[in-house]
Every structure is written in C-alpha cells, then in structure tokens.
Coordinates of C-alpha atoms in Angstrom, one line a residue:
M1 CA 129.7 85.7 42.5
N2 CA 129.7 82.3 44.1
T3 CA 127.6 81.0 46.9
G4 CA 130.1 81.8 49.6
Q5 CA 130.3 85.4 48.6
A6 CA 126.5 85.7 48.4
M7 CA 126.3 84.3 52.0
L8 CA 128.8 86.9 53.2
V9 CA 126.8 89.7 51.5
I10 CA 123.5 88.4 53.0
G11 CA 125.2 88.2 56.4
A12 CA 126.6 91.7 56.1
F13 CA 123.1 93.1 55.2
A14 CA 121.6 91.2 58.2
L15 CA 124.3 92.7 60.5
L16 CA 123.8 96.2 59.0
S17 CA 120.0 95.9 59.4
T18 CA 120.4 94.9 63.1
L19 CA 122.7 97.7 63.7
T20 CA 120.4 100.2 62.0
L21 CA 117.4 99.0 64.1
A22 CA 119.5 99.4 67.3
V23 CA 120.6 102.9 66.4
N24 CA 117.0 103.9 65.5
A25 CA 115.6 102.5 68.7
T26 CA 118.3 104.4 70.7
I27 CA 117.4 107.7 68.9
V28 CA 113.7 107.2 69.6
M29 CA 114.3 106.3 73.2
T30 CA 116.5 109.4 73.7
S31 CA 113.9 111.6 72.0
N32 CA 111.2 110.3 74.3
M33 CA 113.3 110.8 77.4
G34 CA 114.1 114.4 76.2
L35 CA 110.3 115.1 75.8
E36 CA 109.6 113.6 79.2
M37 CA 112.3 115.7 80.9
E38 CA 111.1 118.9 79.1
A39 CA 107.5 118.2 80.1
N40 CA 108.6 117.6 83.7
L41 CA 110.6 120.9 83.8
N42 CA 107.7 122.8 82.3
A43 CA 105.3 121.1 84.9
L44 CA 107.6 122.3 87.7
S45 CA 107.6 125.8 86.3
Y46 CA 103.8 125.9 86.0
A47 CA 103.3 124.5 89.4
Q48 CA 105.7 127.0 91.0
S49 CA 104.0 129.8 89.2
M50 CA 100.7 128.6 90.5
V51 CA 101.9 128.5 94.1
D52 CA 103.5 132.0 93.7
E53 CA 100.1 133.3 92.4
I54 CA 98.2 131.8 95.3
L55 CA 100.6 133.2 97.9
T56 CA 100.1 136.7 96.6
K57 CA 96.5 136.6 97.7
S58 CA 95.1 137.3 101.2
F59 CA 95.1 134.4 103.6
D60 CA 91.3 134.2 104.0
E61 CA 88.2 135.9 102.7
N62 CA 87.8 137.4 106.2
T63 CA 91.3 139.0 105.9
T64 CA 90.9 140.7 102.6
N65 CA 91.0 144.5 102.3
N66 CA 93.3 144.7 105.3
R67 CA 90.8 143.2 107.7
R68 CA 92.2 141.2 110.6
V69 CA 91.2 138.0 112.4
F70 CA 92.4 137.2 115.9
T71 CA 90.8 133.7 116.5
N72 CA 90.7 130.6 114.3
A73 CA 86.9 130.6 114.4
G74 CA 87.0 133.9 112.4
M75 CA 88.5 132.0 109.4
T76 CA 86.5 130.4 106.6
A77 CA 85.2 127.0 107.4
R78 CA 86.9 124.1 105.5
G79 CA 83.6 123.1 103.9
S80 CA 83.2 126.6 102.4
F81 CA 86.6 126.6 100.5
G82 CA 86.5 127.4 96.8
S83 CA 85.6 130.5 94.9
D84 CA 83.1 132.9 96.5
G85 CA 79.9 134.3 94.8
G86 CA 81.1 136.6 92.0
E87 CA 84.5 134.9 91.7
A88 CA 83.3 131.6 90.3
I89 CA 84.9 130.3 87.1
T90 CA 82.9 127.8 85.2
G91 CA 84.9 125.0 83.7
P92 CA 88.6 125.0 83.4
D93 CA 90.4 128.3 83.3
S94 CA 92.3 128.1 80.1
S95 CA 94.5 130.5 78.2
R96 CA 97.0 130.3 75.4
T97 CA 98.4 133.7 76.4
G98 CA 98.7 133.3 80.2
N99 CA 95.8 135.7 81.0
F100 CA 94.0 133.5 83.5
Q101 CA 90.7 134.6 85.2
S102 CA 92.0 133.5 88.6
Q103 CA 94.6 136.3 88.6
W104 CA 91.9 139.0 88.9
R105 CA 88.9 137.1 90.2
F106 CA 90.3 135.4 93.3
D107 CA 91.2 137.4 96.3
D108 CA 92.2 134.8 98.9
V109 CA 94.1 131.5 99.2
D110 CA 91.1 129.1 99.7
D111 CA 89.4 130.4 96.5
Y112 CA 91.9 128.1 94.7
H113 CA 90.5 124.9 96.4
G114 CA 89.3 122.7 93.5
Y115 CA 90.5 125.2 90.9
L116 CA 91.3 123.7 87.5
R117 CA 93.6 125.4 85.0
W118 CA 94.8 124.4 81.5
V119 CA 98.1 126.0 80.3
W120 CA 99.0 125.8 76.6
N121 CA 102.5 125.0 75.6
T122 CA 103.2 125.3 71.9
R123 CA 105.6 122.3 71.9
L124 CA 103.9 119.9 74.4
G125 CA 100.2 120.9 74.3
W126 CA 97.9 121.4 77.3
F127 CA 99.2 121.1 80.9
I128 CA 96.4 120.4 83.4
I129 CA 96.8 122.0 86.8
R130 CA 94.6 121.1 89.8
D131 CA 94.8 122.9 93.2
T132 CA 93.8 121.7 96.7
I133 CA 93.8 123.9 99.8
E134 CA 93.5 122.3 103.3
Y135 CA 93.9 123.5 106.9
V136 CA 96.9 121.9 108.5
H137 CA 98.3 121.7 112.0
E138 CA 101.2 124.1 112.5
D139 CA 103.6 121.5 114.1
N140 CA 103.4 118.5 111.8
L141 CA 101.2 119.7 108.8
T142 CA 98.6 117.0 109.3
L143 CA 95.2 117.8 107.8
Q144 CA 92.7 119.5 110.2
N145 CA 88.9 119.7 109.8
S146 CA 88.8 123.0 111.9
Q147 CA 90.3 126.3 111.1
T148 CA 94.0 126.9 111.8
W149 CA 96.5 129.6 111.0
H150 CA 98.1 127.4 108.3
K151 CA 96.7 126.4 104.9
K152 CA 98.5 123.7 102.9
I153 CA 98.6 124.4 99.1
T154 CA 98.9 121.3 96.8
V155 CA 99.4 121.8 93.1
N156 CA 99.2 118.8 90.7
V157 CA 100.3 119.2 87.1
Q158 CA 99.9 116.7 84.3
N159 CA 100.7 116.5 80.6
Y160 CA 100.6 113.5 78.2
S161 CA 104.3 113.8 77.5
M162 CA 105.3 113.4 81.2
I163 CA 106.9 110.3 82.7
K164 CA 104.5 107.4 82.9
D165 CA 104.2 104.4 85.2
Q166 CA 104.4 100.8 84.1
S167 CA 100.7 100.8 83.2
G168 CA 101.2 103.8 80.9
N169 CA 99.5 106.3 83.3
V170 CA 101.0 109.8 83.5
I171 CA 102.7 110.5 86.8
A172 CA 101.5 113.9 88.0
Y173 CA 104.0 116.4 89.2
R174 CA 103.0 117.6 92.7
I175 CA 104.3 120.4 94.9
H176 CA 103.2 121.6 98.3
D177 CA 103.6 124.9 100.2
V178 CA 102.0 126.4 103.3
A179 CA 100.3 129.8 103.6
V180 CA 100.6 131.2 107.1
Y181 CA 98.4 133.9 108.6
R182 CA 100.4 136.2 110.8
K183 CA 97.7 137.7 113.1
Y184 CA 100.0 140.0 115.1
Y185 CA 101.8 141.7 112.2

C-alpha cells in the first residue's frame, strides 16, 4: 500500500468516525426527547387524577355530611386552609401502589392546600405533586382573600426526566380547575 492509498484509508476512517458520532448523537437526543415526552404525559395523567380526586370531596369543611351554607362567611377562612385536626399527613404522602392517605383522610377541597404527594413510576422514578387551593372571584378568577363560592385548584407536577429550561431546571407541569359550591341545589 502506498502513501496515497494510506491517506484515502485514513480519510475514510475519519469520515466513518464523524458519521458514527452524528448517528449516536441523534439516537441519544431522540431517546432523551422520548423520555421527556413520556414524563410530561405521565405528569399530565397524575395531575388530572389529583384534580379528579379533589373534586370528589365536599366543597368546604362546613358543607361535609350534607350540611349547607348560604353565605360566604359560612365558609372556611383562607388562612385556615389545609388538613384539619385528625386529617393531617406528616411529610409527603407517598406510595408505590397508589394507596394515598389523602383519599380516605381528606373530606373537603381545601384540605389539599399545601398537600405534597410523591407518585412512584417504575420507569421514571418519583413524580412530585404539590397542590394549592385559593378562593377566586367568580367572574375573572382573580385571587380573593375573603370567602367566595369558587375555589381554584392548582396542581404542580415535577419529575427529573421532564423538559428543562436553558439553566437545566425542570419545568413543572401545572394544571388548574375550579371547584364551585352550588348553594341552592
């Protein structure tokens, strides 16, 4: 083999190496995007399940057990949101089987204010769910300090595999819904 042929072989190896690196980079990027999308879809599912669970509860502590309230003042004050006496859950409510304490301990919507849940996913690990409950104005859903007939439910879900911003911080998945008390029904 002469020098010219050796140079062609070296050039072919360099081209093959460059092509191999490009293919590997594409495979890794595609795999990462797939995990991010899977994590986001799971986050959406967990968030919607959380909202569905919250909406099955009574609107307020004062409306549990078929009790009725006819004035806003009869509702729980915003500063008293969160779990009541015997309902308290210490630390995050976590489960690998889906049997969460909130399902049987909480009896009304505002019990979920400040609630923290960890959901185990065998493929992606722990998903962290945080809930916030606030009174809102019925016309424009702006936050209110006083009691209203509407409570805004905000659910945030995070997992280390979800899409990240330019700084590498996970972008939480957030959904909102509104619980409405129908006093005349």
